[in-house]
XYZ file of C-alpha atoms in Angstrom:
732
model
C -8.390 -27.255 -67.676
C -11.609 -26.513 -69.636
C -12.869 -22.885 -69.094
C -14.945 -23.552 -66.285
C -12.254 -25.071 -64.105
C -9.855 -21.754 -65.065
C -12.803 -19.979 -63.053
C -13.179 -21.925 -60.640
C -9.730 -22.398 -60.089
C -9.663 -18.207 -59.807
C -12.228 -17.798 -57.981
C -11.343 -20.399 -55.341
C -7.748 -19.233 -54.728
C -8.849 -15.473 -53.958
C -11.608 -16.348 -51.445
C -8.962 -18.718 -49.675
C -6.424 -16.045 -49.681
C -8.980 -13.418 -48.638
C -9.881 -15.602 -45.703
C -6.206 -16.880 -44.638
C -5.092 -13.484 -44.280
C -7.900 -12.421 -42.342
C -7.814 -15.381 -40.178
C -3.997 -15.057 -39.956
C -4.889 -11.485 -38.630
C -7.494 -12.555 -36.331
C -5.257 -15.192 -34.738
C -2.831 -12.800 -33.536
C -5.114 -10.596 -32.552
C -6.183 -13.111 -30.229
C -2.861 -13.711 -29.253
C -2.228 -10.482 -28.188
C -4.885 -10.276 -26.054
C -4.715 -13.220 -23.759
C -0.890 -12.446 -23.442
C -2.104 -9.094 -21.838
C -3.249 -11.628 -18.707
C -0.865 -11.727 -16.396
C 1.433 -15.230 -15.581
C 0.552 -18.372 -14.690
C 3.826 -20.850 -14.730
C 1.887 -23.607 -12.917
C 0.053 -23.970 -16.391
C 2.722 -25.160 -17.874
C 3.837 -28.580 -15.693
C 2.523 -32.003 -15.937
C 2.701 -31.548 -20.043
C 2.231 -35.766 -19.916
C -0.940 -35.580 -17.911
C -2.179 -32.644 -20.000
C -2.174 -33.864 -23.438
C -3.514 -37.028 -22.260
C -6.312 -35.050 -20.443
C -7.255 -33.224 -23.428
C -6.779 -36.014 -25.529
C -9.607 -37.354 -23.304
C -11.730 -34.893 -23.423
C -11.841 -33.622 -26.644
C -11.647 -36.858 -28.632
C -13.707 -38.591 -26.191
C -15.871 -36.077 -25.231
C -16.141 -37.076 -21.608
C -17.521 -33.342 -20.487
C -20.120 -33.323 -23.146
C -21.700 -36.889 -23.268
C -23.212 -36.720 -20.098
C -25.846 -34.735 -21.894
C -26.344 -37.665 -23.727
C -28.124 -36.743 -26.960
C -26.736 -33.155 -27.708
C -23.465 -34.734 -26.932
C -23.449 -37.659 -29.515
C -24.700 -35.664 -31.908
C -21.866 -32.806 -31.042
C -19.508 -35.624 -30.958
C -20.337 -36.568 -34.445
C -20.578 -33.191 -36.213
C -17.174 -32.484 -34.407
C -15.195 -35.440 -35.820
C -16.836 -34.713 -39.323
C -15.129 -31.028 -38.675
C -11.683 -32.500 -38.158
C -11.920 -35.565 -40.647
C -13.663 -33.711 -43.331
C -11.415 -31.061 -43.800
C -9.845 -33.221 -45.844
C -12.772 -33.220 -47.838
C -12.924 -29.250 -48.142
C -8.919 -30.034 -49.293
C -9.753 -32.222 -52.319
C -12.408 -29.534 -53.079
C -9.567 -27.855 -54.386
C -8.805 -30.661 -57.022
C -12.079 -30.809 -58.288
C -12.333 -27.289 -58.947
C -9.187 -27.767 -61.168
C -10.717 -30.794 -62.845
C -14.257 -32.381 -61.965
C -12.273 -35.950 -61.850
C -9.950 -34.620 -59.628
C -9.174 -35.986 -55.791
C -6.530 -36.090 -53.113
C -3.250 -37.802 -53.850
C -2.507 -41.521 -52.725
C -5.822 -41.620 -49.910
C -8.284 -39.891 -51.956
C -8.743 -43.699 -53.965
C -8.732 -46.093 -50.918
C -11.845 -47.374 -50.477
C -11.815 -47.311 -46.689
C -11.086 -43.708 -46.816
C -14.064 -42.907 -49.043
C -16.037 -45.513 -46.361
C -15.323 -43.825 -43.703
C -16.095 -40.059 -45.073
C -19.192 -41.201 -46.157
C -20.447 -42.561 -43.099
C -18.876 -39.369 -40.997
C -20.356 -36.810 -43.289
C -24.138 -39.111 -42.766
C -23.734 -39.002 -39.178
C -22.312 -35.502 -38.886
C -25.870 -34.378 -41.372
C -27.877 -36.190 -38.681
C -26.052 -34.508 -35.624
C -26.096 -31.106 -36.603
C -29.774 -31.823 -37.452
C -30.620 -32.791 -34.104
C -28.019 -29.784 -32.253
C -29.884 -27.301 -34.664
C -33.349 -28.393 -33.750
C -32.437 -29.007 -29.693
C -31.630 -24.278 -30.649
C -34.901 -23.745 -32.156
C -36.980 -25.801 -29.117
C -34.702 -23.869 -26.330
C -34.636 -20.339 -28.241
C -34.760 -17.331 -26.201
C -38.398 -16.170 -25.490
C -40.047 -19.395 -26.646
C -39.661 -22.241 -23.465
C -41.749 -22.223 -20.332
C -38.538 -22.089 -18.231
C -35.468 -19.659 -19.411
C -33.782 -20.517 -21.509
C -29.840 -21.705 -21.377
C -29.244 -19.863 -24.555
C -30.837 -16.297 -22.979
C -28.313 -14.081 -23.399
C -25.810 -15.765 -26.463
C -25.992 -14.338 -29.714
C -28.191 -16.238 -31.284
C -27.548 -15.267 -35.286
C -23.516 -16.875 -34.277
C -25.217 -20.106 -33.676
C -27.885 -20.006 -36.551
C -25.075 -18.977 -38.662
C -22.688 -22.028 -37.817
C -24.785 -24.358 -38.135
C -25.736 -23.503 -41.056
C -22.623 -23.572 -42.324
C -22.161 -26.790 -41.430
C -25.042 -28.394 -42.321
C -24.059 -26.561 -46.189
C -20.734 -28.004 -46.718
C -22.051 -31.444 -45.347
C -24.437 -31.386 -48.176
C -22.394 -30.222 -50.972
C -20.299 -32.612 -50.306
C -22.427 -35.521 -51.100
C -23.382 -33.005 -54.609
C -19.536 -33.255 -55.418
C -19.740 -36.557 -55.055
C -23.302 -37.121 -56.614
C -21.854 -35.661 -59.686
C -18.995 -38.022 -59.969
C -21.266 -40.321 -59.716
C -23.371 -39.453 -62.622
C -20.472 -39.096 -64.617
C -18.957 -42.571 -63.909
C -15.780 -40.578 -62.637
C -16.671 -41.909 -58.596
C -14.361 -44.332 -57.511
C -16.030 -46.024 -54.342
C -17.825 -48.770 -54.746
C -21.903 -48.561 -53.878
C -21.918 -50.608 -50.189
C -19.061 -48.654 -49.395
C -20.729 -44.677 -50.023
C -24.391 -45.492 -50.439
C -25.769 -41.906 -50.201
C -23.538 -40.645 -52.613
C -24.387 -42.999 -55.022
C -27.793 -42.144 -54.068
C -27.589 -38.504 -54.743
C -25.506 -39.007 -57.938
C -28.652 -41.461 -59.177
C -30.272 -37.689 -59.143
C -28.255 -35.270 -60.267
C -27.827 -34.826 -64.222
C -24.601 -36.124 -65.777
C -22.910 -32.543 -66.047
C -19.704 -32.641 -66.556
C -18.685 -29.550 -64.558
C -21.071 -30.188 -61.708
C -18.604 -31.154 -59.535
C -16.082 -28.463 -60.257
C -19.162 -25.852 -59.647
C -20.447 -27.849 -56.894
C -16.551 -27.476 -55.431
C -16.413 -24.047 -56.191
C -19.556 -23.344 -53.307
C -18.221 -25.809 -50.864
C -15.296 -23.868 -50.918
C -17.058 -20.651 -50.677
C -19.496 -21.294 -47.931
C -16.406 -22.584 -46.095
C -14.125 -19.826 -46.392
C -16.934 -17.822 -46.079
C -17.285 -19.058 -42.533
C -13.551 -18.083 -41.762
C -13.856 -14.413 -43.186
C -16.846 -14.388 -40.640
C -15.004 -15.733 -37.974
C -11.776 -13.880 -38.285
C -14.100 -10.205 -38.294
C -15.486 -11.747 -35.363
C -13.090 -12.965 -32.805
C -15.320 -12.936 -30.003
C -17.215 -15.346 -32.002
C -16.902 -17.630 -29.403
C -19.365 -20.361 -31.279
C -16.632 -20.663 -33.853
C -13.707 -19.874 -31.917
C -14.075 -22.710 -29.309
C -13.429 -25.431 -32.675
C -9.170 -24.129 -32.073
C -9.275 -22.990 -28.283
C -10.669 -25.227 -26.717
C -7.562 -27.784 -27.140
C -5.439 -25.091 -25.449
C -8.122 -24.278 -22.587
C -8.432 -28.340 -21.432
C -4.684 -28.233 -21.949
C -4.142 -25.499 -20.491
C -6.477 -25.943 -17.155
C -5.698 -25.973 -13.746
C -5.581 -29.528 -12.238
C -5.248 -32.076 -15.411
C -4.976 -35.299 -12.905
C -9.196 -34.257 -12.242
C -11.803 -36.169 -13.496
C -14.390 -33.260 -12.821
C -13.941 -29.621 -13.566
C -10.330 -28.475 -12.994
C -11.439 -25.452 -11.157
C -13.269 -27.302 -8.340
C -12.610 -27.568 -4.488
C -9.217 -25.456 -3.828
C -9.979 -21.614 -4.845
C -6.604 -20.602 -6.640
C -4.605 -18.839 -4.428
C -3.955 -14.878 -4.360
C -0.922 -14.408 -6.621
C 1.010 -11.242 -8.140
C 2.899 -11.095 -11.404
C 1.923 -15.291 -11.008
C 3.805 -16.168 -7.730
C 1.489 -16.377 -4.507
C 1.006 -13.587 -2.097
C 3.561 -13.188 0.995
C 1.123 -10.954 2.820
C 3.446 -10.622 5.633
C 6.071 -8.944 2.686
C 2.935 -7.583 0.381
C 2.490 -3.809 -0.371
C -0.860 -2.873 -1.879
C 0.893 -0.353 -4.183
C 3.565 -3.086 -5.345
C 0.829 -5.962 -5.884
C -1.925 -7.262 -7.718
C -4.439 -7.727 -4.732
C -7.188 -9.324 -6.424
C -8.453 -7.950 -9.678
C -9.293 -4.889 -10.280
C -8.762 -4.677 -14.350
C -9.787 -7.408 -17.023
C -5.699 -7.140 -17.724
C -5.152 -8.497 -14.112
C -6.386 -11.895 -14.626
C -4.262 -14.245 -15.692
C -4.036 -15.824 -19.413
C -5.743 -18.625 -19.124
C -8.081 -16.186 -17.432
C -8.537 -14.085 -20.453
C -7.965 -17.678 -23.110
C -11.554 -18.806 -21.159
C -13.299 -15.969 -21.730
C -12.469 -16.094 -25.430
C -12.991 -19.444 -24.967
C -17.093 -19.303 -23.916
C -19.062 -22.190 -26.507
C -21.803 -19.487 -25.064
C -23.418 -22.958 -24.838
C -25.450 -22.199 -21.826
C -25.016 -24.939 -20.066
C -23.302 -23.091 -16.722
C -26.668 -20.768 -16.695
C -28.542 -23.924 -17.000
C -27.560 -25.150 -13.775
C -26.843 -22.493 -11.605
C -28.817 -21.354 -8.800
C -28.630 -18.048 -8.719
C -30.239 -18.079 -12.483
C -32.713 -20.230 -11.931
C -33.569 -18.024 -8.390
C -34.224 -15.151 -10.774
C -30.969 -13.470 -9.734
C -28.456 -11.144 -12.575
C -26.107 -13.645 -12.144
C -25.480 -16.184 -14.985
C -21.983 -17.624 -15.556
C -22.257 -17.632 -19.009
C -22.916 -13.734 -19.471
C -20.564 -12.924 -16.675
C -17.637 -14.523 -19.210
C -19.147 -13.185 -22.167
C -19.021 -9.229 -20.338
C -15.143 -10.019 -19.490
C -14.646 -11.242 -22.923
C -16.274 -8.458 -24.423
C -14.935 -6.107 -22.417
C -11.396 -7.346 -23.053
C -11.351 -7.164 -27.030
C -12.985 -3.803 -26.518
C -10.462 -2.292 -23.816
C -7.317 -3.918 -26.308
C -6.561 -1.387 -29.068
C -5.965 0.691 -25.700
C -3.729 -1.736 -24.098
C -1.950 -2.792 -27.018
C -0.867 0.709 -27.399
C 0.690 1.052 -24.066
C -2.213 2.314 -22.231
C -3.067 0.879 -18.676
C -3.324 1.617 -14.942
C -0.733 1.139 -12.472
C -0.908 -0.532 -9.139
C -1.637 3.159 -7.787
C -4.196 3.965 -10.080
C -1.872 6.475 -12.968
C -2.253 5.755 -16.191
C 0.951 4.107 -17.899
C 0.814 5.850 -21.499
C 2.147 9.403 -21.999
C -0.712 11.874 -23.340
C 0.640 11.960 -27.055
C -0.086 7.758 -27.135
C -3.570 9.033 -25.423
C -4.020 11.151 -28.086
C -3.607 8.545 -31.039
C -6.010 5.943 -28.919
C -9.424 5.128 -29.928
C -11.730 6.440 -28.607
C -14.052 3.847 -27.953
C -11.666 2.100 -26.353
C -10.098 5.154 -24.183
C -13.990 5.003 -23.156
C -13.939 1.086 -22.479
C -10.898 2.037 -20.172
C -12.731 3.982 -18.121
C -15.555 1.406 -17.175
C -14.585 0.213 -13.933
C -14.879 -3.769 -13.478
C -17.240 -4.173 -10.636
C -19.914 -1.333 -10.940
C -23.265 -0.668 -11.523
C -25.231 0.226 -15.042
C -25.889 3.566 -13.723
C -21.299 3.859 -12.968
C -20.519 1.873 -16.552
C -19.606 -0.825 -14.623
C -18.249 -4.109 -16.614
C -20.221 -6.663 -13.748
C -22.832 -5.406 -11.797
C -22.246 -5.910 -8.398
C -25.532 -8.562 -7.347
C -24.239 -10.217 -10.088
C -20.755 -10.587 -7.850
C -22.658 -11.351 -4.904
C -25.110 -13.752 -6.021
C -22.450 -16.709 -6.835
C -23.068 -19.340 -3.672
C -19.628 -20.937 -5.159
C -20.894 -23.905 -5.848
C -19.223 -25.010 -8.747
C -22.529 -25.996 -11.198
C -20.929 -23.828 -13.970
C -17.397 -25.439 -13.733
C -18.849 -28.709 -13.387
C -21.017 -28.457 -16.291
C -18.636 -26.192 -18.460
C -17.248 -28.279 -21.593
C -14.264 -26.659 -21.960
C -13.284 -25.911 -18.334
C -13.303 -22.639 -17.480
C -12.826 -21.531 -13.929
C -15.500 -19.341 -13.592
C -15.367 -19.718 -9.650
C -11.615 -18.735 -9.631
C -12.764 -15.411 -11.497
C -15.463 -14.725 -9.730
C -13.255 -14.845 -6.521
C -10.764 -12.874 -7.952
C -12.662 -10.145 -8.333
C -14.027 -10.437 -4.617
C -10.772 -10.181 -3.779
C -10.226 -6.981 -5.209
C -13.768 -5.401 -3.611
C -12.938 -6.596 -0.308
C -9.300 -6.138 0.187
C -8.593 -3.175 -1.140
C -12.352 -1.285 -1.984
C -14.252 -2.363 1.338
C -16.515 -3.062 -0.799
C -18.969 -6.183 0.023
C -22.973 -6.628 1.479
C -22.779 -4.420 4.378
C -24.611 -7.611 6.528
C -20.941 -9.669 6.053
C -19.314 -7.347 7.690
C -20.066 -8.739 11.252
C -19.462 -12.246 9.904
C -15.653 -11.245 8.886
C -15.175 -8.967 12.283
C -16.458 -12.537 14.709
C -13.797 -14.553 12.430
C -10.981 -11.460 12.920
C -12.192 -11.026 16.849
C -13.657 -14.208 18.109
C -12.117 -17.200 15.579
C -15.790 -18.210 14.217
C -18.047 -16.535 12.462
C -21.362 -16.264 15.030
C -18.833 -14.135 17.150
C -19.930 -16.988 20.228
C -17.392 -17.483 23.320
C -14.117 -19.161 22.696
C -14.460 -20.930 25.759
C -18.139 -22.542 24.496
C -16.113 -24.649 21.906
C -16.373 -28.035 23.518
C -20.011 -27.352 25.442
C -21.663 -29.637 22.775
C -19.488 -32.613 25.013
C -21.835 -32.221 28.125
C -24.159 -34.936 28.856
C -22.997 -37.394 26.259
C -22.320 -40.076 28.893
C -18.838 -40.669 27.828
C -15.864 -38.516 28.103
C -14.536 -37.117 24.504
C -11.000 -36.735 24.656
C -8.898 -34.094 23.301
C -5.660 -34.060 21.516
C -2.885 -33.244 24.257
C -4.477 -35.334 26.830
C -3.993 -38.297 24.923
C -1.599 -39.598 22.326
C -2.837 -42.505 21.006
C -5.809 -41.460 18.454
C -6.988 -42.477 15.078
C -8.336 -39.586 14.078
C -8.570 -35.078 14.989
C -12.585 -35.156 15.271
C -12.429 -31.424 13.664
C -15.976 -30.443 15.099
C -15.960 -27.062 13.085
C -17.716 -23.589 14.525
C -21.532 -24.857 13.181
C -20.677 -27.960 14.803
C -19.740 -26.353 18.237
C -21.520 -23.633 18.639
C -24.769 -23.951 16.331
C -27.874 -25.330 17.850
C -28.947 -27.890 15.253
C -25.500 -28.887 14.285
C -24.650 -29.623 17.622
C -26.858 -32.082 17.232
C -25.036 -33.613 14.127
C -21.357 -33.181 16.452
C -23.033 -35.497 19.149
C -24.157 -38.246 16.629
C -21.085 -38.494 14.973
C -19.048 -38.600 18.323
C -21.339 -41.065 19.896
C -21.293 -43.415 16.440
C -17.931 -42.748 16.961
C -17.424 -44.615 20.309
C -19.799 -47.060 19.467
C -17.580 -48.391 16.942
C -14.226 -47.962 19.296
C -12.922 -45.201 16.998
C -10.215 -44.192 18.995
C -10.560 -39.648 18.408
C -9.315 -36.584 20.147
C -11.149 -32.921 19.656
C -9.001 -29.957 19.764
C -11.134 -28.000 21.787
C -10.731 -24.698 22.066
C -7.262 -24.795 20.046
C -9.575 -24.841 16.899
C -10.856 -21.978 14.684
C -12.567 -21.266 11.903
C -11.537 -22.860 8.403
C -11.607 -19.863 6.910
C -13.726 -21.112 3.943
C -16.113 -18.005 4.868
C -13.151 -15.085 4.411
C -11.732 -16.749 1.686
C -14.956 -17.165 -0.469
C -16.519 -13.716 0.203
C -12.385 -13.194 -1.177
C -10.909 -11.954 2.341
C -7.829 -13.230 1.890
C -6.046 -12.127 4.911
C -8.461 -13.298 7.540
C -8.166 -16.682 5.799
C -4.390 -17.513 5.889
C -4.708 -15.499 9.412
C -6.730 -18.351 10.445
C -5.491 -21.107 8.225
C -1.702 -20.608 9.551
C -2.735 -20.808 13.024
C -5.006 -23.785 12.676
C -1.815 -25.463 10.367
C 0.284 -24.561 13.061
C -1.835 -26.528 15.815
C -2.524 -29.164 13.413
C 1.150 -30.356 12.908
C 1.284 -29.751 16.138
C -1.117 -32.216 17.381
C 0.736 -34.198 14.868
C 3.973 -34.019 15.400
C 6.745 -36.827 14.456
C 3.363 -38.300 12.045
C 3.560 -39.121 8.668
C 0.892 -37.904 6.252
C -1.211 -41.293 5.768
C -0.966 -40.851 10.127
C -3.206 -37.505 10.366
C -5.996 -38.259 9.925
C -8.769 -35.882 10.152
C -12.906 -36.050 9.980
C -14.771 -33.538 9.561
C -18.500 -33.350 9.323
C -18.619 -29.801 7.399
C -17.937 -30.360 3.941
C -16.751 -27.042 4.063
C -13.922 -27.683 6.308
C -13.767 -30.651 5.050
C -12.619 -29.246 1.582
C -10.647 -26.082 2.908
C -8.513 -28.538 5.233
C -8.003 -31.474 2.923
C -7.629 -28.813 -0.418
C -6.128 -25.852 0.385
C -4.200 -26.431 4.133
C -1.449 -27.660 1.397
C -0.994 -24.681 0.019
C 0.409 -23.009 3.409
C 2.170 -26.163 4.582
C -0.704 -28.521 6.266
C -0.674 -31.781 4.722
C -3.859 -33.813 6.312
C -5.808 -37.016 5.306
C -9.049 -35.361 6.099
C -12.255 -37.566 5.314
C -15.970 -36.464 5.620
C -17.582 -37.512 8.171
C -20.299 -39.810 5.992
C -17.218 -41.168 4.701
C -16.123 -43.005 7.949
C -19.448 -43.757 8.739
C -20.017 -45.983 5.662
C -16.767 -47.591 6.467
C -17.481 -48.359 10.374
C -20.755 -50.124 8.637
C -19.452 -51.632 6.194
C -16.346 -53.243 8.876
C -19.353 -54.472 11.371
C -18.298 -52.078 13.353
C -21.413 -50.160 13.437
C -25.103 -52.176 12.870
C -28.261 -50.253 11.782
C -30.845 -52.743 13.712
C -33.630 -50.077 13.190
C -35.464 -49.435 9.689
C -36.056 -45.429 9.615
C -39.395 -45.390 7.728
C -41.299 -42.232 6.096
C -39.163 -42.209 3.156
C -35.352 -40.304 2.700
C -33.958 -38.582 0.481
C -30.769 -37.200 0.144
C -29.804 -33.740 -0.556
C -25.708 -33.176 -1.994
C -24.108 -30.461 -0.726
C -21.351 -28.698 -3.122
C -18.837 -29.088 -1.286
C -18.980 -32.567 -0.584
C -20.630 -34.138 -4.114
C -19.797 -31.760 -6.607
C -16.597 -29.993 -4.873
C -15.421 -33.060 -3.731
C -17.021 -36.406 -5.719
C -18.147 -37.455 -2.528
C -21.471 -39.133 -3.545
C -21.397 -43.054 -2.630
C -20.855 -42.823 1.233
C -23.898 -41.062 2.830
C -25.925 -43.066 -0.254
C -24.472 -46.088 1.687
C -24.968 -44.858 4.876
C -28.527 -43.899 4.249
C -29.443 -47.387 2.470
C -27.949 -49.676 5.827
C -29.968 -47.518 8.150
C -33.183 -46.692 5.855
C -32.918 -50.740 5.088
C -34.203 -49.994 1.239
C -33.786 -47.699 -1.805
C -33.288 -44.115 -1.256
C -35.372 -41.214 -2.796
C -33.802 -39.187 -5.389
C -34.411 -35.666 -6.056
C -34.590 -34.779 -10.109
C -31.271 -32.827 -9.235
C -28.593 -35.010 -7.265
C -25.209 -36.075 -7.104
C -23.170 -33.993 -9.385
C -26.115 -32.079 -10.870
C -27.651 -31.215 -7.381
C -28.763 -28.198 -6.772
C -27.294 -25.922 -4.505
C -29.314 -24.617 -0.713
C -27.663 -21.474 -1.380
C -25.525 -20.769 1.933
C -21.795 -21.501 -0.055
C -19.522 -18.469 -1.284
C -20.369 -16.971 2.402
C -24.040 -16.516 1.047
C -24.640 -18.048 4.720
C -24.221 -14.713 6.030
C -25.651 -12.438 3.674
C -29.266 -11.991 2.951
C -31.044 -13.257 -0.024
C -32.677 -10.333 -1.252
C -33.702 -10.328 -5.728
C -35.993 -13.299 -6.658
C -37.009 -16.451 -4.955
C -34.900 -17.877 -2.407
C -32.761 -20.747 -3.104
C -33.200 -22.515 -0.409
C -37.231 -22.914 -0.650
C -36.609 -24.350 -4.607
C -34.491 -26.847 -3.227
C -36.968 -27.844 -0.282
C -39.978 -27.492 -2.703
C -38.177 -30.541 -5.031
C -37.476 -32.500 -1.682
C -41.275 -31.879 -0.899
C -41.949 -33.542 -4.684
C -40.495 -36.411 -3.239
C -43.255 -38.026 -0.857
C -40.543 -38.542 1.929
C -40.746 -36.924 5.117
C -36.766 -37.332 5.704
C -34.656 -34.430 4.155
C -31.089 -35.947 4.731
C -28.374 -33.981 4.752
C -24.362 -33.948 4.982
C -23.756 -30.443 5.958
C -24.849 -28.072 8.848
C -25.302 -24.707 5.948
C -27.006 -27.046 4.460
C -28.963 -28.490 7.325
C -29.438 -24.612 8.700
C -30.852 -23.549 4.692
C -33.453 -26.404 4.307
C -34.750 -25.829 7.742
C -35.720 -23.071 7.011
C -37.074 -23.861 3.793
C -39.434 -26.231 5.488
C -40.372 -23.988 8.384
C -40.792 -21.302 5.576
C -42.866 -23.923 3.616
C -45.011 -24.358 7.035
C -44.127 -28.211 6.606
C -41.987 -28.186 9.871
C -44.231 -31.290 11.782
C -44.276 -33.333 8.339
C -40.716 -33.118 6.891
C -37.685 -33.042 9.316
C -34.540 -31.867 7.438
C -31.636 -34.362 9.514
C -27.900 -35.257 9.188
C -26.789 -38.485 7.925
C -25.427 -39.112 11.265
C -28.637 -38.685 13.425
C -30.242 -41.101 10.402
C -27.758 -43.585 11.420
C -27.790 -42.906 15.078
C -31.220 -43.907 15.408
C -31.168 -46.804 13.522
C -28.223 -47.972 15.730
C -29.554 -46.652 18.393
C -33.212 -46.297 17.918
C -33.604 -44.684 21.692
C -30.856 -42.271 21.252
C -31.354 -38.932 22.134
C -29.402 -37.239 19.950
C -31.471 -37.700 17.114
C -34.013 -35.982 18.051
C -36.184 -33.820 15.278
C -34.491 -30.764 13.922
C -36.872 -28.890 13.232
C -35.655 -25.801 14.980
C -35.846 -22.507 13.731
C -32.329 -21.190 12.526
C -29.815 -19.624 14.883
C -27.968 -16.781 12.725
C-alpha cells in the first residue's frame, strides 16, 4: 500500500463512519416518529400477497411505467442505485489498491458486462429525469407545474449525486484500463475502455477516483440523514415498506381506492352504540392520531407531484394539492415529534399528558408546533386550511397516480370526520343535506312516499320485493334515480331495457333509503352507519336464503354501486353488485338487446370517478356506446383512469364551489373540444354537473348530456320517450 492509498483509505473510512452514524441516528428518529401513530393490525395480514405486490410494483415499476418515458428513465436509475451499490462497495477495495476489486464476482466478465450497461442506462435515465425536472420547474411552464411546492434543491441535489456517482464509476474503470489493470474485454465494457483511452496512465488514479466516489456517496448519506423529511431521497428505502403495508395488496390499482377505511380507535373499528368521545378517537384531530401507516405515508412522499398534476381541485385554482397536504402533515409530524417523544400530547378530552416538569425541558419550537391546530386558517396557525380540506372531491386521482401507494383520500376523510362529528365544523350548505339524510333518508329531503313516482306511465309493471320472490336482480334505484328529474329518465330507461331483455328484477320502493355515500365522504360516519345498517337489514331480508352469488344488485349510481358493493361488507352486507352499464353490456353481447338505430352526431364518454378509477369499470360503458352508435367513440384527452372529475364527489354535490374555476366547466370544455354532440355519462351526479356546465356555456341547444342507458334505449327503441334530450336545469 503506497502513501496515496494510506491517505485515501483513512479518508474513506472517516467519512463513511460519520455517514453511517448519522444514518443510524436518522433511521432511529424516523422509526420513532412513525411508531407514534395509532395501531393498524390489518396491515400485517396476507404477507405473501403483500410481498408479491411489493416486488411487482418496485421491480416491475408498474405504477411509474404508466408515464412511459419518465417511468422507464426512473426504472433505469432505480436498478442502477440497487445494483451499482456493489460498485460503491468495490470502491473501498480500490482506495486500498488501484488494482482492487470485489472478491470472487469482481473478476467475472458477466459482472463487468451487467454493471457496465446498467451504468450506461443509468446515465441516460438520470439525464432524462434532470431534463424533465428543469423543463417543468415552477414558474417556467404555462400550466401549474407538478413540482410547485416541492423542495427543488433536494431534487437537484439527488440527481446530481446520482450523475456524479455514475460518472466516477466509469472514471475508476477508465484509469484501470489506462494502467492495464482492467480485467473485462472491450465487447463487455465499451464505455469504460473509451474513457480509459483518453485518461493518462496514472497508477494512483483509480484510488483517487474511488475516494471521490465514496465521498460523493457518503455526502449524499450525510445530507439525507440531516434532513429526515427529505422524501425525494428517503423514498428509495421507504417505498418498499409503504407498498408492502398498503391497504389492499390484491388491488391492481391504488390500494386506497373504492371503499373508505372504517373509523377506528386504537386500531379497532368504532362501534357507535358503545363509543364514547372521551375514550374513543373520532377521526383525526392531532397528527399522532393518524395510524402509523399514515405517518409512513407522509414520510415516503417523493414530492414528484403526480397527484398534484391530476387533482381536479388543484387544476382549477383551488388551494388543495394532495402533495402539499401530505408534505404539510409530514413536516408538522417531525417538528412536533420531540414534544410527543418526550411524553407530551393531548388526551381525547384535550388535557395535556406531560407534567409541568417535562414541559419545562421541552424544545420551544416543538412546543410551538404542538399548539398548532391540525385544521385551521393561516391566522389560527393551522396545519391544513379548511378550504384545502373541503376542496377534495375524493375522486381518487391522487391515489391512482401515486407511485408509492400513499392513501390521500383516507387521510382527508379521517380529518373531516373529526371536524364534522366533534367540532361540527363544515361548509354550512352541506348541513341541509345531512339533516335531510337524517330526517328524510335522502339528500334532497323529498317525501319517502314519492320514491316510486318514476314508475308511473312506463307501460309495464315494475315489481317490488315482497310482492315477487322470483327475481334475478334487485334494482337499486338510489336517491337521485328516484327524486331528481334528470336521473329519473335514466332509471326509466334502465327499467325499460331490463323489461325489454326479459330480465327479472324488483325494486325496494319505499323500503330503500340513501346508501349513505354523501354522509361518509363528508365525514359523518354516524349518519352513514345509521343508513347503511338500515339498508343492510332490508337487503338481507330481501335476499333471505340466497347465497352471495345470487344476491345480485344492479345500481345506476356509481356512488351507490361502490358503497353497496365495497363498504356494506364492513357492516355484514355481502352482495354481488353491478353497475347498470355492466349489465346492459352483457345483455347486448348475449343478444337480448339489439341496437338497430345508430346514434349519430358523435358521442364522447365521461368516466365517473367512482365507476372508473375507483372500481376499474372502463370497458362496459364503452361497449354499450360502441354498439349504440355503431362506430368509434370520441375519447376526451383525459379518460379512463386519468379521467377528470365532474366536481360532485366527496359530498361536493351539496357544497358551493366558490374558489377558482368550476370543475364541471373545465370538464365540459374538454368534452366540447371533441366536437361530439352527445356527452354520455354513467352517473346521476356527473349528469347534473355536466348539464350545468353545458348550460353555463350556453351550448344546451347544441350539446346534450345523457346517460349511457338512454343512448342505448334510443338505439334499441328509437321512439321510446325515456331518452328525450336531458338539458333541463339541474335540481338541487
